[in-house]
Amino acid sequence: MGASCTGEVVLSEMISKGILLLRIKLLEPQSVAFKAGQYIALSVPNTKKQSYYSIASSPNRDGEIELLIKEDVTGAGSSYLFSLQVGDSLHFNMPLGTAFLQEDNEHNIIFVAGASGASYIRSMIHYLDETKQLTKRDIYYFLGAREADELLEPEFMHQLAEKHSRFHFIPALSEQEDWDGHTGLVTDVIQKIMPENMVQWDVYCAGSFPMVKAVAETLIEHKNIQPSRFFSDLYTPETKEA
Ligand SMILES: Cc1cc2nc3c(=O)[nH]c(=O)nc-3n(C[C@H](O)[C@H](O)[C@H](O)COP(=O)(O)OP(=O)(O)OC[C@H]3O[C@@H](n4cnc5c(N)ncnc54)[C@H](O)[C@@H]3O)c2cc1C
């Protein structure tokens, strides 16, 4: 359920096609601890509805959070957040979710995101960078989008990959021909690039439900990922251990 919070918008900026970045200063309470990979439940005014948004910023940034919101002009939560101006306040509960970064091991990691699912992964990558963990293990980040201008912060991710030889950023586009990176479904790109036996790896995945399920099935069936090491708030693979 999390803590009931009030925050104030301190930055509202479009950062890629159809994606808004909101920076929110916590007013009441002024600080809430959370783990990289958790999310908030936004109360949409004048409705009984709640919409969920991953916290896109690192937990090290005390007293503020960032959200990345995909534009949906007919969606209640999305259009409300797009309408907010700097200085406006909003209400939400945080932190929520169990698919956060596991810090009890140094397993290799595969991150997979589609569209606004990149928000969930962003928090974990910023945190791993800040805590100097990107050098300690192999990390592959697969980001699927339709076109290049929908990719979230590709320059930042490419720079990290240049700086850290064990961090790999692999964007894949499904609907753009004039592009010299990977094309097609992210599951096919994963199949091609990743090793056969990934039994010692952890997976974090966000995007549409069908995409997350397809990624889980591909990795468990073809790459030997343990179902209990697949983390997503949208889909939990069945474990055979019960
Ligand atoms: C754990 C989690 C984390 C998430 N993180 C993010 C994130 O970081 N960023 C992000 O952008 N999204 C995220 N989402 C998705 C987000 O919660 C919302 O689903 C999304 O913003 C749409 O919600 P909404 O309130 O804007 O739209 P809703 O009002 O719920 O509507 C959803 C869609 O249905 C349509 N619709 C509504 N009512 C009707 C009707 N009567 N008839 C026909 N169509 C209708 C709307 O037009 C809209 O396209 C996350 C979801 C989960 C579960």
Short mmCIF file of C-alpha atoms in Angstrom, two decimals, residues 24-240:
data_model
loop_
_atom_site.label_atom_id
_atom_site.label_comp_id
_atom_site.label_asym_id
_atom_site.label_seq_id
_atom_site.Cartn_x
_atom_site.Cartn_y
_atom_site.Cartn_z
CA ILE A 24 8.41 15.68 -8.33
CA LYS A 25 9.62 17.10 -5.03
CA LEU A 26 8.16 15.28 -2.02
CA LEU A 27 6.31 17.72 0.26
CA GLU A 28 4.53 15.42 2.72
CA PRO A 29 6.38 13.35 3.83
CA GLN A 30 9.56 15.05 2.63
CA SER A 31 11.42 11.79 2.10
CA VAL A 32 10.34 8.18 1.44
CA ALA A 33 12.77 5.27 1.11
CA PHE A 34 12.26 3.02 -1.92
CA LYS A 35 14.19 0.45 -3.94
CA ALA A 36 15.23 0.80 -7.57
CA GLY A 37 12.46 -0.80 -9.66
CA GLN A 38 9.46 0.14 -7.48
CA TYR A 39 6.45 2.22 -8.56
CA ILE A 40 3.80 4.69 -7.37
CA ALA A 41 -0.01 4.55 -7.46
CA LEU A 42 -1.28 7.92 -8.65
CA SER A 43 -4.69 9.12 -7.46
CA VAL A 44 -6.39 10.59 -10.52
CA PRO A 45 -8.45 13.62 -9.37
CA ASN A 46 -12.24 13.52 -9.73
CA THR A 47 -12.18 9.75 -10.21
CA LYS A 48 -11.80 6.74 -7.94
CA LYS A 49 -9.09 5.54 -10.28
CA GLN A 50 -5.44 4.83 -9.61
CA SER A 51 -2.82 4.58 -12.36
CA TYR A 52 0.62 3.11 -11.78
CA TYR A 53 3.97 4.65 -12.75
CA SER A 54 7.47 3.28 -12.23
CA ILE A 55 9.86 5.53 -10.36
CA ALA A 56 12.40 6.34 -13.08
CA SER A 57 15.02 7.93 -10.82
CA SER A 58 17.54 6.42 -8.43
CA PRO A 59 16.65 5.91 -4.73
CA ASN A 60 19.84 7.86 -3.92
CA ARG A 61 18.04 11.08 -4.87
CA ASP A 62 16.53 11.84 -1.52
CA GLY A 63 13.34 13.91 -1.42
CA GLU A 64 12.39 13.71 -5.09
CA ILE A 65 11.31 11.20 -7.72
CA GLU A 66 11.11 11.25 -11.51
CA LEU A 67 8.39 9.66 -13.65
CA LEU A 68 8.37 8.98 -17.39
CA ILE A 69 4.88 8.99 -18.82
CA LYS A 70 3.78 7.77 -22.22
CA GLU A 71 1.27 10.07 -23.87
CA ASP A 72 -2.27 8.68 -24.07
CA VAL A 73 -4.64 11.55 -24.85
CA THR A 74 -7.69 9.51 -23.86
CA GLY A 75 -6.14 7.89 -20.77
CA ALA A 76 -7.20 9.44 -17.46
CA GLY A 77 -3.85 9.14 -15.63
CA SER A 78 -1.64 10.00 -18.59
CA SER A 79 -3.61 13.09 -19.64
CA TYR A 80 -3.76 14.31 -16.03
CA LEU A 81 0.03 14.06 -15.65
CA PHE A 82 0.57 15.74 -19.05
CA SER A 83 -1.65 18.64 -17.90
CA LEU A 84 0.40 19.37 -14.76
CA GLN A 85 2.51 22.55 -14.67
CA VAL A 86 5.56 23.36 -12.56
CA GLY A 87 4.27 24.29 -9.08
CA ASP A 88 1.19 22.00 -9.26
CA SER A 89 0.74 19.39 -6.55
CA LEU A 90 -0.36 15.76 -6.85
CA HIS A 91 -1.16 12.82 -4.58
CA PHE A 92 0.12 9.25 -4.76
CA ASN A 93 1.13 6.21 -2.74
CA MET A 94 4.65 4.84 -2.71
CA PRO A 95 6.65 2.65 -2.77
CA LEU A 96 4.86 -0.34 -4.34
CA GLY A 97 5.98 -3.52 -6.08
CA THR A 98 8.18 -6.52 -5.44
CA ALA A 99 10.11 -6.67 -8.73
CA PHE A 100 12.88 -4.40 -7.46
CA LEU A 101 16.64 -4.77 -7.85
CA GLN A 102 17.92 -7.73 -5.82
CA GLU A 103 21.02 -6.74 -3.89
CA ASP A 104 21.70 -10.04 -2.13
CA ASN A 105 23.88 -11.36 -4.98
CA GLU A 106 26.11 -10.25 -7.85
CA HIS A 107 24.44 -12.31 -10.59
CA ASN A 108 24.78 -11.16 -14.17
CA ILE A 109 21.71 -9.19 -15.27
CA ILE A 110 19.56 -8.95 -18.37
CA PHE A 111 17.22 -5.95 -18.53
CA VAL A 112 14.46 -5.98 -21.15
CA ALA A 113 12.09 -3.07 -21.79
CA GLY A 114 9.51 -2.14 -24.35
CA ALA A 115 8.35 1.47 -24.79
CA SER A 116 7.61 3.16 -21.42
CA GLY A 117 8.84 0.01 -19.60
CA ALA A 118 12.24 1.71 -19.95
CA SER A 119 11.26 3.85 -16.98
CA TYR A 120 11.45 0.83 -14.63
CA ILE A 121 14.89 -0.15 -15.94
CA ARG A 122 16.24 3.45 -15.85
CA SER A 123 16.01 3.62 -12.05
CA MET A 124 18.04 0.40 -11.65
CA ILE A 125 20.71 1.39 -14.19
CA HIS A 126 21.24 4.84 -12.64
CA TYR A 127 21.48 3.23 -9.20
CA LEU A 128 23.97 0.55 -10.38
CA ASP A 129 26.06 3.28 -12.04
CA GLU A 130 26.07 5.51 -8.93
CA THR A 131 26.99 2.61 -6.64
CA LYS A 132 29.82 1.50 -8.98
CA GLN A 133 28.23 -1.89 -9.63
CA LEU A 134 28.36 -1.75 -13.43
CA THR A 135 31.91 -3.11 -13.44
CA LYS A 136 31.18 -6.08 -11.20
CA ARG A 137 29.05 -8.24 -13.51
CA ASP A 138 27.82 -8.64 -17.07
CA ILE A 139 24.75 -6.50 -17.74
CA TYR A 140 22.80 -6.55 -21.03
CA TYR A 141 20.04 -3.98 -21.61
CA PHE A 142 17.65 -4.77 -24.50
CA LEU A 143 15.34 -1.87 -25.36
CA GLY A 144 12.60 -2.41 -27.93
CA ALA A 145 10.78 0.43 -29.73
CA ARG A 146 9.05 0.96 -33.05
CA GLU A 147 11.27 3.82 -34.23
CA ALA A 148 14.58 5.38 -33.14
CA ASP A 149 13.04 8.61 -31.83
CA GLU A 150 10.98 6.57 -29.32
CA LEU A 151 14.13 5.18 -27.64
CA LEU A 152 14.63 6.49 -24.13
CA GLU A 153 18.00 8.19 -23.46
CA PRO A 154 20.00 6.15 -25.99
CA GLU A 155 23.01 8.55 -25.80
CA PHE A 156 23.31 8.11 -22.03
CA MET A 157 23.10 4.31 -22.36
CA HIS A 158 25.66 4.22 -25.21
CA GLN A 159 28.04 6.38 -23.14
CA LEU A 160 27.73 4.01 -20.19
CA ALA A 161 28.48 1.08 -22.49
CA GLU A 162 31.62 2.87 -23.77
CA LYS A 163 32.75 3.51 -20.20
CA HIS A 164 32.05 0.03 -18.80
CA SER A 165 33.09 -2.96 -20.91
CA ARG A 166 30.68 -5.31 -19.07
CA PHE A 167 27.62 -3.11 -19.71
CA HIS A 168 25.95 -3.66 -23.10
CA PHE A 169 23.12 -1.56 -24.54
CA ILE A 170 21.17 -3.19 -27.38
CA PRO A 171 18.28 -1.18 -28.84
CA ALA A 172 16.06 -3.00 -31.35
CA LEU A 173 13.54 -1.34 -33.66
CA SER A 174 10.50 -3.13 -35.05
CA GLU A 175 9.27 -0.59 -37.62
CA GLN A 176 12.25 1.31 -39.00
CA GLU A 177 14.23 0.13 -42.03
CA ASP A 178 16.89 2.90 -42.31
CA TRP A 179 18.75 1.92 -39.14
CA ASP A 180 22.01 0.05 -38.78
CA GLY A 181 21.21 -1.48 -35.36
CA HIS A 182 19.11 -4.54 -34.60
CA THR A 183 15.63 -4.84 -36.08
CA GLY A 184 12.65 -7.09 -35.33
CA LEU A 185 11.22 -8.52 -32.15
CA VAL A 186 13.27 -8.10 -29.03
CA THR A 187 12.83 -11.82 -28.21
CA ASP A 188 14.55 -12.76 -31.51
CA VAL A 189 17.44 -10.37 -30.81
CA ILE A 190 17.85 -11.86 -27.30
CA GLN A 191 17.87 -15.38 -28.76
CA LYS A 192 20.63 -14.41 -31.19
CA ILE A 193 22.91 -12.57 -28.77
CA MET A 194 22.67 -14.21 -25.36
CA PRO A 195 24.51 -17.42 -24.36
CA GLU A 196 22.71 -20.78 -24.10
CA ASN A 197 23.11 -21.31 -20.37
CA MET A 198 22.01 -18.33 -18.27
CA VAL A 199 21.26 -20.23 -15.09
CA GLN A 200 23.23 -17.71 -12.97
CA TRP A 201 21.48 -14.62 -14.39
CA ASP A 202 18.69 -12.36 -13.06
CA VAL A 203 16.11 -10.85 -15.43
CA TYR A 204 14.13 -7.60 -15.01
CA CYS A 205 11.47 -6.93 -17.61
CA ALA A 206 8.75 -4.31 -18.27
CA GLY A 207 6.57 -3.38 -21.22
CA SER A 208 3.27 -4.70 -22.53
CA PHE A 209 1.93 -7.89 -20.90
CA PRO A 210 2.32 -10.00 -24.11
CA MET A 211 5.93 -8.79 -24.52
CA VAL A 212 6.87 -9.55 -20.91
CA LYS A 213 5.31 -13.03 -21.15
CA ALA A 214 7.11 -13.74 -24.44
CA VAL A 215 10.45 -12.65 -22.97
CA ALA A 216 9.91 -14.88 -19.90
CA GLU A 217 9.01 -17.90 -22.06
CA THR A 218 11.97 -17.37 -24.41
CA LEU A 219 14.51 -17.03 -21.60
CA ILE A 220 13.16 -19.92 -19.51
CA GLU A 221 12.72 -22.31 -22.46
CA HIS A 222 15.82 -21.50 -24.50
CA LYS A 223 18.33 -19.91 -22.13
CA ASN A 224 17.89 -21.87 -18.92
CA ILE A 225 16.84 -18.85 -16.81
CA GLN A 226 15.32 -19.95 -13.49
CA PRO A 227 11.67 -18.80 -13.23
CA SER A 228 12.33 -17.51 -9.70
CA ARG A 229 15.02 -15.16 -11.11
CA PHE A 230 12.57 -13.47 -13.53
CA PHE A 231 11.36 -10.16 -12.04
CA SER A 232 8.41 -8.19 -13.39
CA ASP A 233 5.37 -6.57 -11.79
CA LEU A 234 3.26 -7.66 -14.75
CA TYR A 235 3.90 -11.39 -15.05
CA THR A 236 5.27 -14.13 -12.79
CA PRO A 237 6.37 -17.30 -14.53
CA GLU A 238 5.25 -20.59 -12.97
CA THR A 239 7.91 -22.27 -10.91
CA LYS A 240 8.18 -26.05 -11.11
#
